[in-house]
Coordinates of C-alpha atoms (C1' of nucleotides) in Angstrom, one line a residue:
Chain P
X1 CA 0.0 0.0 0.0
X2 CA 1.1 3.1 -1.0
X3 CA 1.8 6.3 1.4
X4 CA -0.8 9.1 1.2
X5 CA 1.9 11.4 2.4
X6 CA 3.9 10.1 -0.4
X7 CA 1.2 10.5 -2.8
X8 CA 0.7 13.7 -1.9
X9 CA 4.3 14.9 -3.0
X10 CA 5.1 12.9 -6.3
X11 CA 1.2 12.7 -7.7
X12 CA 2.2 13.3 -10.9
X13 CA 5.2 11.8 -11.0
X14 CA 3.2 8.5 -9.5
X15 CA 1.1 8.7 -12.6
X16 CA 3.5 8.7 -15.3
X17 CA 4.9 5.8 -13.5
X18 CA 2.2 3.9 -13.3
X19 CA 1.2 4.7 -16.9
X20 CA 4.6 1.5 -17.7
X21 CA 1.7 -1.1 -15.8
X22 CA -0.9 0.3 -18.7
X23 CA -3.1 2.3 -15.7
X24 CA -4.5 5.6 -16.0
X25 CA -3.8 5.8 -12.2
X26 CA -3.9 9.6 -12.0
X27 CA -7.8 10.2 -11.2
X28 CA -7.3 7.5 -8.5
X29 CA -4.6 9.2 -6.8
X30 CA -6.3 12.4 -7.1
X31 CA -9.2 11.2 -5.6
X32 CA -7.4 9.7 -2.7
X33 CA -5.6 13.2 -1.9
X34 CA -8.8 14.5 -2.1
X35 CA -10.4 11.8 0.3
X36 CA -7.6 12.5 2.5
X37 CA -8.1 15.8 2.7
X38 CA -11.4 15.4 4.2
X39 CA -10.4 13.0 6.0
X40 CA -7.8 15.3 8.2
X41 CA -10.5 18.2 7.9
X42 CA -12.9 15.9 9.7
X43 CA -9.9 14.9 12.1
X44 CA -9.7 18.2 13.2
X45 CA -13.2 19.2 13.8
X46 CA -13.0 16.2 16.2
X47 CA -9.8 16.8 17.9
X48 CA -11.1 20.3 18.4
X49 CA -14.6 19.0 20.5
X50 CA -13.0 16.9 22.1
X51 CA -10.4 18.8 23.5
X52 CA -13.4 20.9 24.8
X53 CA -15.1 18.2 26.0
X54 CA -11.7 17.0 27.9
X55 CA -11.2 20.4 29.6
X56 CA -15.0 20.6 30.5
X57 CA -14.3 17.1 32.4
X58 CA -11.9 18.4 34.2
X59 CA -13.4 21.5 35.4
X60 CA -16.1 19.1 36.1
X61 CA -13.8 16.8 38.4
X62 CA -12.0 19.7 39.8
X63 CA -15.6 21.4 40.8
X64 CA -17.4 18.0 42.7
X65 CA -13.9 17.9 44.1
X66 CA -13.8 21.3 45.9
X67 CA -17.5 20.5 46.6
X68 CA -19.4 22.9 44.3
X69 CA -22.0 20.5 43.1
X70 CA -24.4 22.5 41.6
X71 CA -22.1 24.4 39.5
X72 CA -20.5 20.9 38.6
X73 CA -24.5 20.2 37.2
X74 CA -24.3 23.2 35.3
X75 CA -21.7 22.3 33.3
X76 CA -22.4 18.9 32.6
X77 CA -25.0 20.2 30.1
X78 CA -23.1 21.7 28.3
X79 CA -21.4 18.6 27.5
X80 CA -24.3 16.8 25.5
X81 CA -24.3 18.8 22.5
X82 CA -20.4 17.9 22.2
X83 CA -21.2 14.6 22.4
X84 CA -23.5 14.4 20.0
X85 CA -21.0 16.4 17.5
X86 CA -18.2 13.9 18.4
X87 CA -20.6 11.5 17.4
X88 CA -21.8 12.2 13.8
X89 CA -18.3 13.3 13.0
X90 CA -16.6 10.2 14.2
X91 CA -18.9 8.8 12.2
X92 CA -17.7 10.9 9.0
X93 CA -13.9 10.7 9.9
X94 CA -14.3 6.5 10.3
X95 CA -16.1 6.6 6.8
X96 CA -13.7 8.9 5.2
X97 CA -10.8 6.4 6.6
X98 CA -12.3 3.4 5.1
X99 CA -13.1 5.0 2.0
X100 CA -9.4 6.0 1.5
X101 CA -7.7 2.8 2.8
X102 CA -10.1 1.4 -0.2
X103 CA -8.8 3.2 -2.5
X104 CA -5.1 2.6 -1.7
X105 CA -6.0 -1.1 -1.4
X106 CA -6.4 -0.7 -5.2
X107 CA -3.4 1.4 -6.0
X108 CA -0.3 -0.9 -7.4
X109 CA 3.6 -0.3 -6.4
X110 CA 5.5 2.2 -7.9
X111 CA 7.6 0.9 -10.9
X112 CA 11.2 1.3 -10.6
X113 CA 13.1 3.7 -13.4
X114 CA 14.7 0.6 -14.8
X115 CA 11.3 -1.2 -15.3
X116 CA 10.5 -1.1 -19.2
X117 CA 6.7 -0.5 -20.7
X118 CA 5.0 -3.3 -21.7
X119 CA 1.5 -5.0 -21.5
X120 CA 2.3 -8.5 -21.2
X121 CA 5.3 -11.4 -20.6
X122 CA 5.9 -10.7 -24.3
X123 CA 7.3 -7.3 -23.3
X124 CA 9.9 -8.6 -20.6
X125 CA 13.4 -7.5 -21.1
X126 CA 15.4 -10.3 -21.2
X127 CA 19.0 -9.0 -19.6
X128 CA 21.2 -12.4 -20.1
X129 CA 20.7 -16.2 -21.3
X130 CA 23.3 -18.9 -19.3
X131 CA 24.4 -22.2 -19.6
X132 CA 23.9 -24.5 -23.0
X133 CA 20.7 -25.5 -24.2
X134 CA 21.5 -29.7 -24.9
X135 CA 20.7 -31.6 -27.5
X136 CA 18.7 -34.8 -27.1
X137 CA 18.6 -37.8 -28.4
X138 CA 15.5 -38.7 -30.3
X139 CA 12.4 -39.7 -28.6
X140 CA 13.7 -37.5 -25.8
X141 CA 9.8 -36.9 -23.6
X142 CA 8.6 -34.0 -21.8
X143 CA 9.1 -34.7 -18.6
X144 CA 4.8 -35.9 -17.8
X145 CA 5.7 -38.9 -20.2
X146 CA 9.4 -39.6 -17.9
X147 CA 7.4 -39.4 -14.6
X148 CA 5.1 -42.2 -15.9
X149 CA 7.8 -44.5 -17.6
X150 CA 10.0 -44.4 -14.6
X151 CA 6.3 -44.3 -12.3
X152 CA 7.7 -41.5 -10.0
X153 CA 4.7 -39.1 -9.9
X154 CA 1.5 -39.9 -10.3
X155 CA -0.9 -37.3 -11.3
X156 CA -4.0 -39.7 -11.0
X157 CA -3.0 -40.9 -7.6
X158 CA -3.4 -37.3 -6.9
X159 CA -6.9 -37.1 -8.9
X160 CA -7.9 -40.0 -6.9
X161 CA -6.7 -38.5 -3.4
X162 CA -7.9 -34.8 -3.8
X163 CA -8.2 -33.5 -7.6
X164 CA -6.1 -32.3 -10.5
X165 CA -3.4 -30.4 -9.7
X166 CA -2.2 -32.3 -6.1
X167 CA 0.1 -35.0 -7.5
X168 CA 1.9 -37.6 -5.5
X169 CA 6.0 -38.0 -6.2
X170 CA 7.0 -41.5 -5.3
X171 CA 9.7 -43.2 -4.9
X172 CA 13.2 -42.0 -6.7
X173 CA 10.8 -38.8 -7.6
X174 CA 10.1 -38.2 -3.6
X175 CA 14.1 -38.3 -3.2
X176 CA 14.9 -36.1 -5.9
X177 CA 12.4 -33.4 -4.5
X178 CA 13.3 -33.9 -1.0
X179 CA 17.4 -33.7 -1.8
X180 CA 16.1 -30.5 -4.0
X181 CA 14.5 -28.7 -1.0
X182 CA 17.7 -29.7 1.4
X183 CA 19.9 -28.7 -1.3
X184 CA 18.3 -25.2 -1.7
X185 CA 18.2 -24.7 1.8
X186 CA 21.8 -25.5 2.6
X187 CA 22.2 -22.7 0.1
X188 CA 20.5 -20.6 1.2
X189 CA 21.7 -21.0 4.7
X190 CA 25.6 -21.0 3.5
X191 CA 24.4 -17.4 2.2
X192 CA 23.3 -16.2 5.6
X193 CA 19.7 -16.7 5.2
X194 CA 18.1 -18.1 8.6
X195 CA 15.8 -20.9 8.2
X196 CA 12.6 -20.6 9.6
X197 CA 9.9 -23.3 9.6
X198 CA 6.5 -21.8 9.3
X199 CA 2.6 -22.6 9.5
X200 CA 0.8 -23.1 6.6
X201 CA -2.6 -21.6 7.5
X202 CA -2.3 -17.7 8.2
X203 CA -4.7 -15.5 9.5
X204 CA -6.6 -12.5 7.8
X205 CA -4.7 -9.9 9.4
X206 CA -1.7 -12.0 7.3
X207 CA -3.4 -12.0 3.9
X208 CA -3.6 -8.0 4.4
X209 CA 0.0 -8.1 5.4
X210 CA 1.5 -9.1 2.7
X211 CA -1.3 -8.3 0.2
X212 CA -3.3 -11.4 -0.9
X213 CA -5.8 -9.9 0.8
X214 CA -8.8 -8.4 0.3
X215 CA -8.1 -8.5 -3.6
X216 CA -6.6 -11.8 -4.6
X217 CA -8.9 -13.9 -2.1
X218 CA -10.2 -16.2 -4.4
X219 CA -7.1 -17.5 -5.4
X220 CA -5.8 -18.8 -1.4
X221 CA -7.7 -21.8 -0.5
X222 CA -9.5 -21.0 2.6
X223 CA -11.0 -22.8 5.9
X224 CA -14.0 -21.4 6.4
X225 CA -14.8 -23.3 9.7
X226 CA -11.8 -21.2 11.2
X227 CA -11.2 -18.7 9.2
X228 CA -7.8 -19.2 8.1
X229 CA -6.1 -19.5 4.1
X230 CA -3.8 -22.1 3.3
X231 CA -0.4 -20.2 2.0
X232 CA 0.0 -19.3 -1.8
X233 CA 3.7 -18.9 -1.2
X234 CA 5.9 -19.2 2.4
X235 CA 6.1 -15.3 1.5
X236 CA 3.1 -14.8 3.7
X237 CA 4.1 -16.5 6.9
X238 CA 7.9 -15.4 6.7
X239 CA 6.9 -11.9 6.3
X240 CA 4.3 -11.9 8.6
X241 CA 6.8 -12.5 11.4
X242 CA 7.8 -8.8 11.4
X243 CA 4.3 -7.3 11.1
X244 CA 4.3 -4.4 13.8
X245 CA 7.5 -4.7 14.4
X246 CA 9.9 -1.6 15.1
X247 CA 13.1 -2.3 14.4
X248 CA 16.5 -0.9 15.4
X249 CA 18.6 -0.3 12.7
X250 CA 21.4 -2.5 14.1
X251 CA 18.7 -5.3 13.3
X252 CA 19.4 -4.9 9.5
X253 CA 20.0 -6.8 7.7
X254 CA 17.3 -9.4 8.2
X255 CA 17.7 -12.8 6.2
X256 CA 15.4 -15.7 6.5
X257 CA 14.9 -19.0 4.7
X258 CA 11.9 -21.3 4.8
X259 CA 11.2 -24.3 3.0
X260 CA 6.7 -24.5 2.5
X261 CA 4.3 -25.9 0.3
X262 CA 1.9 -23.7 -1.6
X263 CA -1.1 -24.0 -2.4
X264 CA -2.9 -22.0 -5.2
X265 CA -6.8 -22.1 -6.8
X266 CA -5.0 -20.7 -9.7
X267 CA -8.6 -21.3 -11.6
X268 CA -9.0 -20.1 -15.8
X269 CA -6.0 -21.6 -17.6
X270 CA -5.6 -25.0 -19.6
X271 CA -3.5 -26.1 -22.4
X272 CA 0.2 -27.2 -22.1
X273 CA 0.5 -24.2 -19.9
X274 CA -0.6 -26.6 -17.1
X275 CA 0.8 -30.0 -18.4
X276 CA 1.9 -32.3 -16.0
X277 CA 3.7 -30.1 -13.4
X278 CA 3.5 -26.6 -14.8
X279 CA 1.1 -25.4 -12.9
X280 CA -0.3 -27.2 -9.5
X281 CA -2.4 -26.7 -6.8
X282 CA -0.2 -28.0 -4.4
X283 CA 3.4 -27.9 -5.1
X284 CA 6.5 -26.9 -2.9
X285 CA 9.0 -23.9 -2.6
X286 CA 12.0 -22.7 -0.7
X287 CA 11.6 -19.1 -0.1
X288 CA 14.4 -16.2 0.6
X289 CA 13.6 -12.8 2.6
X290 CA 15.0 -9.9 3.0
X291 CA 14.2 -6.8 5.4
X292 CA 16.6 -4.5 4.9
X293 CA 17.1 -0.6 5.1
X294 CA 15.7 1.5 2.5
X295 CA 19.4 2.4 1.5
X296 CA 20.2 -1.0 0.5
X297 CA 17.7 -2.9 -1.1
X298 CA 18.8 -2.5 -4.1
X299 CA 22.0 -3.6 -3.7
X300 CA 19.9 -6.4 -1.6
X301 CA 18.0 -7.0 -4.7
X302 CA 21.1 -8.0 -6.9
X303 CA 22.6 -9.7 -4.3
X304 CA 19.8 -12.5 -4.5
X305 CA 19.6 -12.4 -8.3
X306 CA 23.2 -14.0 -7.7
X307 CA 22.2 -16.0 -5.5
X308 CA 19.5 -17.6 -7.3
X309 CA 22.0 -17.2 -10.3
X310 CA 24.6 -19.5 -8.5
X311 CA 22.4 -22.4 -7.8
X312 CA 21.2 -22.4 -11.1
X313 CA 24.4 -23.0 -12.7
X314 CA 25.1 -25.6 -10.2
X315 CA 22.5 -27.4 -11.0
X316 CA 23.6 -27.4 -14.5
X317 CA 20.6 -25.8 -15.9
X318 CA 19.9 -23.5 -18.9
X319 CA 18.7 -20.6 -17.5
X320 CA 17.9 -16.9 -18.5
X321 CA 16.8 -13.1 -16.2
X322 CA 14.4 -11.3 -17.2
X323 CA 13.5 -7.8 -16.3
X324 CA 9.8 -8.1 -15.7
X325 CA 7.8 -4.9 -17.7
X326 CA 5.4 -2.9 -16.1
X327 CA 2.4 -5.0 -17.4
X328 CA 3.1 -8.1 -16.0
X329 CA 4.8 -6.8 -12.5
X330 CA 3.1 -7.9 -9.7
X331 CA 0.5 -5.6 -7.3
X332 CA 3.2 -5.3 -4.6
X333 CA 6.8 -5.0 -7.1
X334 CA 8.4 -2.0 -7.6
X335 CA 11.5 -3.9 -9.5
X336 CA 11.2 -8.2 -10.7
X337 CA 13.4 -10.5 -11.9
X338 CA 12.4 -13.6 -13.5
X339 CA 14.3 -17.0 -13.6
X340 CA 13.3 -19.3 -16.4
X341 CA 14.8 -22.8 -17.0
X342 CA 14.9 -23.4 -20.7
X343 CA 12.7 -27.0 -20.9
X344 CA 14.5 -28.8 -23.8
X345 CA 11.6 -31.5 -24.4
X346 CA 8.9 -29.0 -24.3
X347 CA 11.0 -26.6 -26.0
X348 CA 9.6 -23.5 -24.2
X349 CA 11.4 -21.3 -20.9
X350 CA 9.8 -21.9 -17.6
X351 CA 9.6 -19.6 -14.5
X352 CA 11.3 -21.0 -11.9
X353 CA 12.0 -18.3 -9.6
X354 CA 10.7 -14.6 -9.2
X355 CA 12.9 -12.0 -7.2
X356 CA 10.9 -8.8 -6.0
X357 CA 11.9 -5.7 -3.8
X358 CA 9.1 -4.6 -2.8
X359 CA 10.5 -1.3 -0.9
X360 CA 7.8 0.1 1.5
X361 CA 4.4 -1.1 0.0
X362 CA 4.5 -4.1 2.3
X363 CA 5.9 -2.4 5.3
X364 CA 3.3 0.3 5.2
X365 CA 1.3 -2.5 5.4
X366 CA 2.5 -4.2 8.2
X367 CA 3.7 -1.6 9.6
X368 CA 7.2 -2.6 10.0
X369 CA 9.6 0.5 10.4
X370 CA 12.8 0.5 11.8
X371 CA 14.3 3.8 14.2
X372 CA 16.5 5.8 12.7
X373 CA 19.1 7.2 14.2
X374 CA 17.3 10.4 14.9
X375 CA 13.9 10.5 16.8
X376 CA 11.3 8.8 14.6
X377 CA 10.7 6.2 12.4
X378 CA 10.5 4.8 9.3
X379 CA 9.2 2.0 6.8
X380 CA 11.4 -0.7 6.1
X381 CA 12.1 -2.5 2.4
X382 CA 11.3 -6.0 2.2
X383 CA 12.3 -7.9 -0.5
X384 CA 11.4 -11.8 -1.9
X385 CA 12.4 -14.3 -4.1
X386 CA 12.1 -17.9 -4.4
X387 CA 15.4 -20.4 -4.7
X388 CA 13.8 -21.9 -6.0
X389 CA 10.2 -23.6 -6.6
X390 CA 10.1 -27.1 -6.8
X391 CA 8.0 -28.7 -9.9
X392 CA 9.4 -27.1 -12.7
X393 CA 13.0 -27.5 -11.5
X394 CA 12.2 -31.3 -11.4
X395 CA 10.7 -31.0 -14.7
X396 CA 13.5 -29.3 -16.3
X397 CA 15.9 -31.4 -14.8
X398 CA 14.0 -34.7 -15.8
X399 CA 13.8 -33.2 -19.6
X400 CA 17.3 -31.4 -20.2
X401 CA 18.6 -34.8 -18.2
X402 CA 17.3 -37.5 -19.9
X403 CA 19.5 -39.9 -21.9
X404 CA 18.2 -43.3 -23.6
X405 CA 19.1 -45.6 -20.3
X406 CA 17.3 -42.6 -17.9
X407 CA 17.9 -40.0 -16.5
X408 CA 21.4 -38.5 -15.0
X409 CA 21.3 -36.5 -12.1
X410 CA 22.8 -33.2 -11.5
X411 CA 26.4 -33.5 -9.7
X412 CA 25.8 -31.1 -7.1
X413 CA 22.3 -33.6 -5.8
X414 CA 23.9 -37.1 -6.2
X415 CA 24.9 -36.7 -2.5
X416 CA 21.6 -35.7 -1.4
X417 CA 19.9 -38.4 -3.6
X418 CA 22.1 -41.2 -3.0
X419 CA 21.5 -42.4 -6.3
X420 CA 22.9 -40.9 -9.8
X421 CA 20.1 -42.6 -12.2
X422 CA 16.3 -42.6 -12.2
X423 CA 16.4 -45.7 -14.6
Chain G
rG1 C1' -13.6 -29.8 24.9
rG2 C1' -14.7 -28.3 30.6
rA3 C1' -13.2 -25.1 35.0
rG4 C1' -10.4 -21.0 36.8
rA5 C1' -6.8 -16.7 36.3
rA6 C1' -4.6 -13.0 33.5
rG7 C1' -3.4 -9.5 29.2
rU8 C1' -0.3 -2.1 30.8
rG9 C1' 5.8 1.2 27.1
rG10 C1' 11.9 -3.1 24.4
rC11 C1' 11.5 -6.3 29.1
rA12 C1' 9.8 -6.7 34.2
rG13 C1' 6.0 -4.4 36.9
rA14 C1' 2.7 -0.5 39.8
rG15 C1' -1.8 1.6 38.9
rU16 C1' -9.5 -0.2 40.3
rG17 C1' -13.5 6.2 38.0
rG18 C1' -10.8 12.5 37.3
rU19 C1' -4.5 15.8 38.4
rC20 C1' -2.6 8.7 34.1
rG21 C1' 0.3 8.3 28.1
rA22 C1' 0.8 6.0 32.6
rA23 C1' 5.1 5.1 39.0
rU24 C1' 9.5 2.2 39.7
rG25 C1' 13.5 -1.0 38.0
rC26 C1' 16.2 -3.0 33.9
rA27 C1' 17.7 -2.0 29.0
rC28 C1' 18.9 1.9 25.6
rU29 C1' 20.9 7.2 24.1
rG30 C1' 23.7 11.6 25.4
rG31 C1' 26.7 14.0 29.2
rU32 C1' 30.0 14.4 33.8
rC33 C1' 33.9 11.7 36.1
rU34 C1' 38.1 8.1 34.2
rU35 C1' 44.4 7.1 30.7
rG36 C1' 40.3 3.7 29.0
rA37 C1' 36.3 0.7 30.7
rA38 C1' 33.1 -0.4 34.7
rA39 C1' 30.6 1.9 38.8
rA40 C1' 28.3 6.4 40.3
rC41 C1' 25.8 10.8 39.1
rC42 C1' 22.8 14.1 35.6
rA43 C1' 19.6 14.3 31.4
rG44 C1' 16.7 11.9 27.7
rC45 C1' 14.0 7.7 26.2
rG46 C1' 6.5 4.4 23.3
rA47 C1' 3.5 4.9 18.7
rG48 C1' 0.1 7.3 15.3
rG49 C1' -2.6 11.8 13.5
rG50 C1' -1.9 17.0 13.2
rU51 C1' 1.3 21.7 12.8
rC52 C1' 6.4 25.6 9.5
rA53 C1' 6.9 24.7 14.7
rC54 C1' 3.9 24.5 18.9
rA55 C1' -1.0 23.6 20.5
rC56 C1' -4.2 19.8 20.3
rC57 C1' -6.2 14.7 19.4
rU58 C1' -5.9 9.1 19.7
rC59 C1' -3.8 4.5 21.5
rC60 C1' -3.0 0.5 28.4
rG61 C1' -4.9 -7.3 23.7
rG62 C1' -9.3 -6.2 19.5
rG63 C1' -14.3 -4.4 19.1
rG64 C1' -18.6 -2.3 21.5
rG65 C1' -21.1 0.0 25.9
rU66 C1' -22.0 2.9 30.7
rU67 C1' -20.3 8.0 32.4
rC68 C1' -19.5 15.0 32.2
rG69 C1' -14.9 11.8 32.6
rA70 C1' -12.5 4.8 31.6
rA71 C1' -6.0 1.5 31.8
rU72 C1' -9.7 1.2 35.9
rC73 C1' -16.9 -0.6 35.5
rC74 C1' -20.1 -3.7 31.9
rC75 C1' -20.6 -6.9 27.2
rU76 C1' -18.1 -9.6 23.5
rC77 C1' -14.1 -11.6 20.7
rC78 C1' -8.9 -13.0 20.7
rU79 C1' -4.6 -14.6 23.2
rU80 C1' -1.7 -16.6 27.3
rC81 C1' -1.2 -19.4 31.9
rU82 C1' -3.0 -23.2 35.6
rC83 C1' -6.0 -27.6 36.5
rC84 C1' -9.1 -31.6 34.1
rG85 C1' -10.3 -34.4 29.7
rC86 C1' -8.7 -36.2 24.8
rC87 C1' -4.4 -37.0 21.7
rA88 C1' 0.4 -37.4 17.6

RNA sequence: GGAGAAGUGGCAGAGUGGUCGAAUGCACUGGUCUUGAAAACCAGCGAGGGUCACACCUCCGGGGGUUCGAAUCCCUCCUUCUCCGCCA
C-alpha cells in the first residue's frame, strides 16, 4: 500500500509511473488526496470537540472535588451537545478512513526507473541467457511422459486422493524433490539466510500483510470453519513474522529462509501451460527474505539475483533473467526478476524463480519500520524471491537430463539423492 | 472440549473512575567523572494523527457500551497461563 503522504508529494510523478503497468492511475490518486483531505478536515473538527469536551471534564472533576456540586450540574449540560457532534463526526472521519484505505488497497507499487513499458510477458526484457541448451537424443519426452515410464509421480493418484493439480511423487521422484529442497536450503543458509519453519494456515490480518488480501482472495484456498487460508507462497508467513514490528537499525539486515508448500486455486488456464507439473495446486518452494534498510535494497536485490544465479548454474541448468515490464509486474513489485529454466523436451522457458523488492508497499502495510538514528521512524524495504520452486525444477531437470538408459542427475544432488540414475 | 486466572511502554512491573500516556526497576541514548572501561551521578527515552513549529487529538490485547470523565466498571471476541479431559 502506497503512502498518502507520499502520494501527496510525487502525484504526478506516481502517474507517469504507473502509466509503464498500462493504468490511468492519475484520477485515482487524485481522488485519494482528495479523500484524504477530508479526512484530516474531519480529524480536526474532532480533535477540536473533544479537546473541549476534555477540559470541561476536568473543570467538572475539579468542581465535585472542591465540593461545588451544583455548578459541577451546570456544566455537565453543556457537555451533551459535544457529544452528540463527536458522534456524527466520528462517524464521518471513520467513513472517510475506510473509504481511503479502499482506495489505496487498489493502487499498485510504484515501478522502478529501470522497469520497461510493456503489456504482457511478451514485453519482458530479457537481460542475459546462461548455460547451453542440450541436445537430445531422439524420442527425448517432456518430462509428464518420464514421470510415468520411470512411475515416479503420479498425477492420477493425486486425482484420486484430492483433484487435479495435487500430485503424488513417489519413490526415486520423492528423493529427488526432498534432496532438492535440502539442497536449496543448505544454500541458502551458507548465504546467511536463517531458516525458519512456518505454518501453513495464516490468519486474515496475514493476507492484508503481505497483500493477498482483500483483492486476490479467491485464489488462497480458505477454511472457512476457522477462518484461516492455506499459504499461496511461504512469502506470507515469513513476512508476517515482522508485522508491527519496530526495528532498530542495528537489526538490519534481516535474512530468513523457509522451505513451504503452496497451495494455489489458480482457476482459468488450460493447455500445455498446465501439463503435467507446470502449474499445480499443491506444489512446494523454498523461499528467501530480505528486510533490509531503504538504502540497500537495491544492492539487496542484486545480491539475491546471484544467488539464485549460483544455484542455477550448479544445477547445470539452462537458464535466462528477465526484467519483468510494467504489465506483467506484480501488485506489490516496484522492480522483478524472472528466472526461467529453458525446458529442452517442451522446447519453451519456464519460470522458476521470481525475485521482488518490494520497498515500502509491504511495510506500510504491516507496519514494519525501523528507528532511525534520529527521533522517529521509518518503513522498512522488504524484499522476496524464491530459490527456488520445486515442480518445474524437477521438470527441467528430468527433460534437459534425460539420456536413452534414464535420467542422469545433477552433480551437485547425487549426495543428497544417494543415487545418480532414475532408470 | 470443561473449570479458573490473566493480558499495561523493548522487558519486568505498579496503577480499580478525574490531576494517568501512565510510577518504579532494567535495557537503551547523550553527558559528567576516568588514561580507557566499569561503577556512580545528571539528562533523555512508546507509537500514530496534526502543525512551518507549537498547541491539540488518539492509543493500556481487539471491538462495543456505561459515564461529564475509563487503563480502571459492563458486554463480546482474541490470546496466554494453571487444572481436568482427549491425543500425535
Amino acid at each position: 500500500m502506497l503512502q498518502i503522504a507520499e502520494i501527496r508529494e510525487n502525484k504526478d510523478a506516481f502517474a507517469i509511473a504507473l502509466q509503464k503497468r498500462n493504468i490511468d492511475a492519475l484520477s485515482l490518486l487524485e481522488s485519494a488526496i482528495a479523500v484524504d483531505e477530508n479526512r484530516r478536515n474531519l480529524q480536526g473538527q474532532l480533535d477540536e470537540i473533544l479537546a473541549k469536551s476534555n477540559k470541561l471534564s476536568k473543570e467538572i472533576g475539579d468542581l465535585f472535588k472542591s465540593g461545588k456540586g451544583a455548578e459541577a450540574n451546570e456544566l455537565k449540560s453543556q457537555t451533551s451537545g459535544l457529544k452528540e457532534s463527536s458522534k456524527e463526526i466520528g462517524e464521518q472521519l471513520n467513513t472517510a478512513v475506510e473509504e481511503l484505505q479502499n482506495i489505496l488497497y487498489t493502487i499498485p507499487n510504484i515501478p522502478q526507473d529501470s522497469v520497461p513499458a510493456g503489456n504482457s510477458d511478451e514485453d519482458n526484457e530479457v537481460i542475459s541467457q546462461h548455460g547451453e541448451i542440450p541436445t537430445l537424443h531422439d524420442g527425448a519426452k517432456p518430462h509428464w511422459e518420464l514421470v510415468k515410464d520411470h512411475d515416479i509421480i503420479d498425477f492420477e493418484l493425486g486425482n484420486k486422493i484430492t483433484g487435479a493439480g495435487f500430485p503424488v511423487y513417489k519413490k526415486k521422484g520423492a528423493r529427488l524433490q526432498r534432496a532438492l529442497i535440502n539442497y536449496f536450503l543448505d544454500k541458502n543458509t551458507a548465504a546467511g539466510y536463517e531458516e525458519m519453519q512456518v505454518p501453513h494456515l495464516v490468519n486474515e490480518a496475514s493476507g492484508y500483510g503481505t497483500g493477498q488480501l482483500p483483492d486476490k482472495e479467491g485464489q488462497m484456498y480458505h477454511v472457512g470453519v476457522d477462518d484461516l487460508y492455506l499459504i499461496p507462497t511461504g512469502e506470507v508467513p515469513i513476512t508476517n513474522m515482522y508485522r508491527d514490528r519496530i526495528l532498530d537499525h542495528k537489526d538490519f539486515p534481516i535474512k530468513m529462509t523457509g522451505y513451504t508448500p503452496c497451495f494455489r486455486r489458480e482457476a482459468g488456464s488450460y493447455g500445455s501451460d498446465v501439463r503435467g507439473l507446470n502449474r499445480l495446486h499443491q506444489f512446494d518452494k523454498v523461499e528467501i527474505l530480505r528486510i533490509e534498510h531503504p538504502e540497500n535494497s537495491d544492492k539487496a536485490l542484486e545480491h539475491m539475483v546471484s544467488h539464485v544465479q549460483e544455484i542455477l548454474e550448479e544445477l547445470e541448468l539452462p537458464y535466462r533473467i528477465l526484467r519483468l515490464c510494467g504489465g506483467d509486474l506484480g501488485f506489490t513489485s516496484t522492480l522483478t526478476y524472472d528466472f526461467e529454466v529453458y525446458s529442452t523436451a517442451q522446447d519453451k522457458w519456464l519460470e522458476v524463480s521470481s525475485v521482488s523488492n518490494f520497498k515500502t508497499f509491504q511495510a506500510n502495510r504491516l507496519k514494519l519500520r525501523y528507528r532511525t538514528g534520529e527521533k522517529g521512524t521509518e518503513l522498512a524495504h522488504t524484499l522476496n524471491g524464491s530459490s527456488l520452486a520445486l515442480p518445474r525444477i524437477l521438470a527441467s531437470i528430468l527433460e534437459n537430463f534425460q539420456v536413452e538408459s534414464g535420467i542422469k542427475i545433477p552433480k551437485v544432488l547425487i549426495p543428497y539423492c544417494g543415487f545418480d540414475m532414475i532408470d
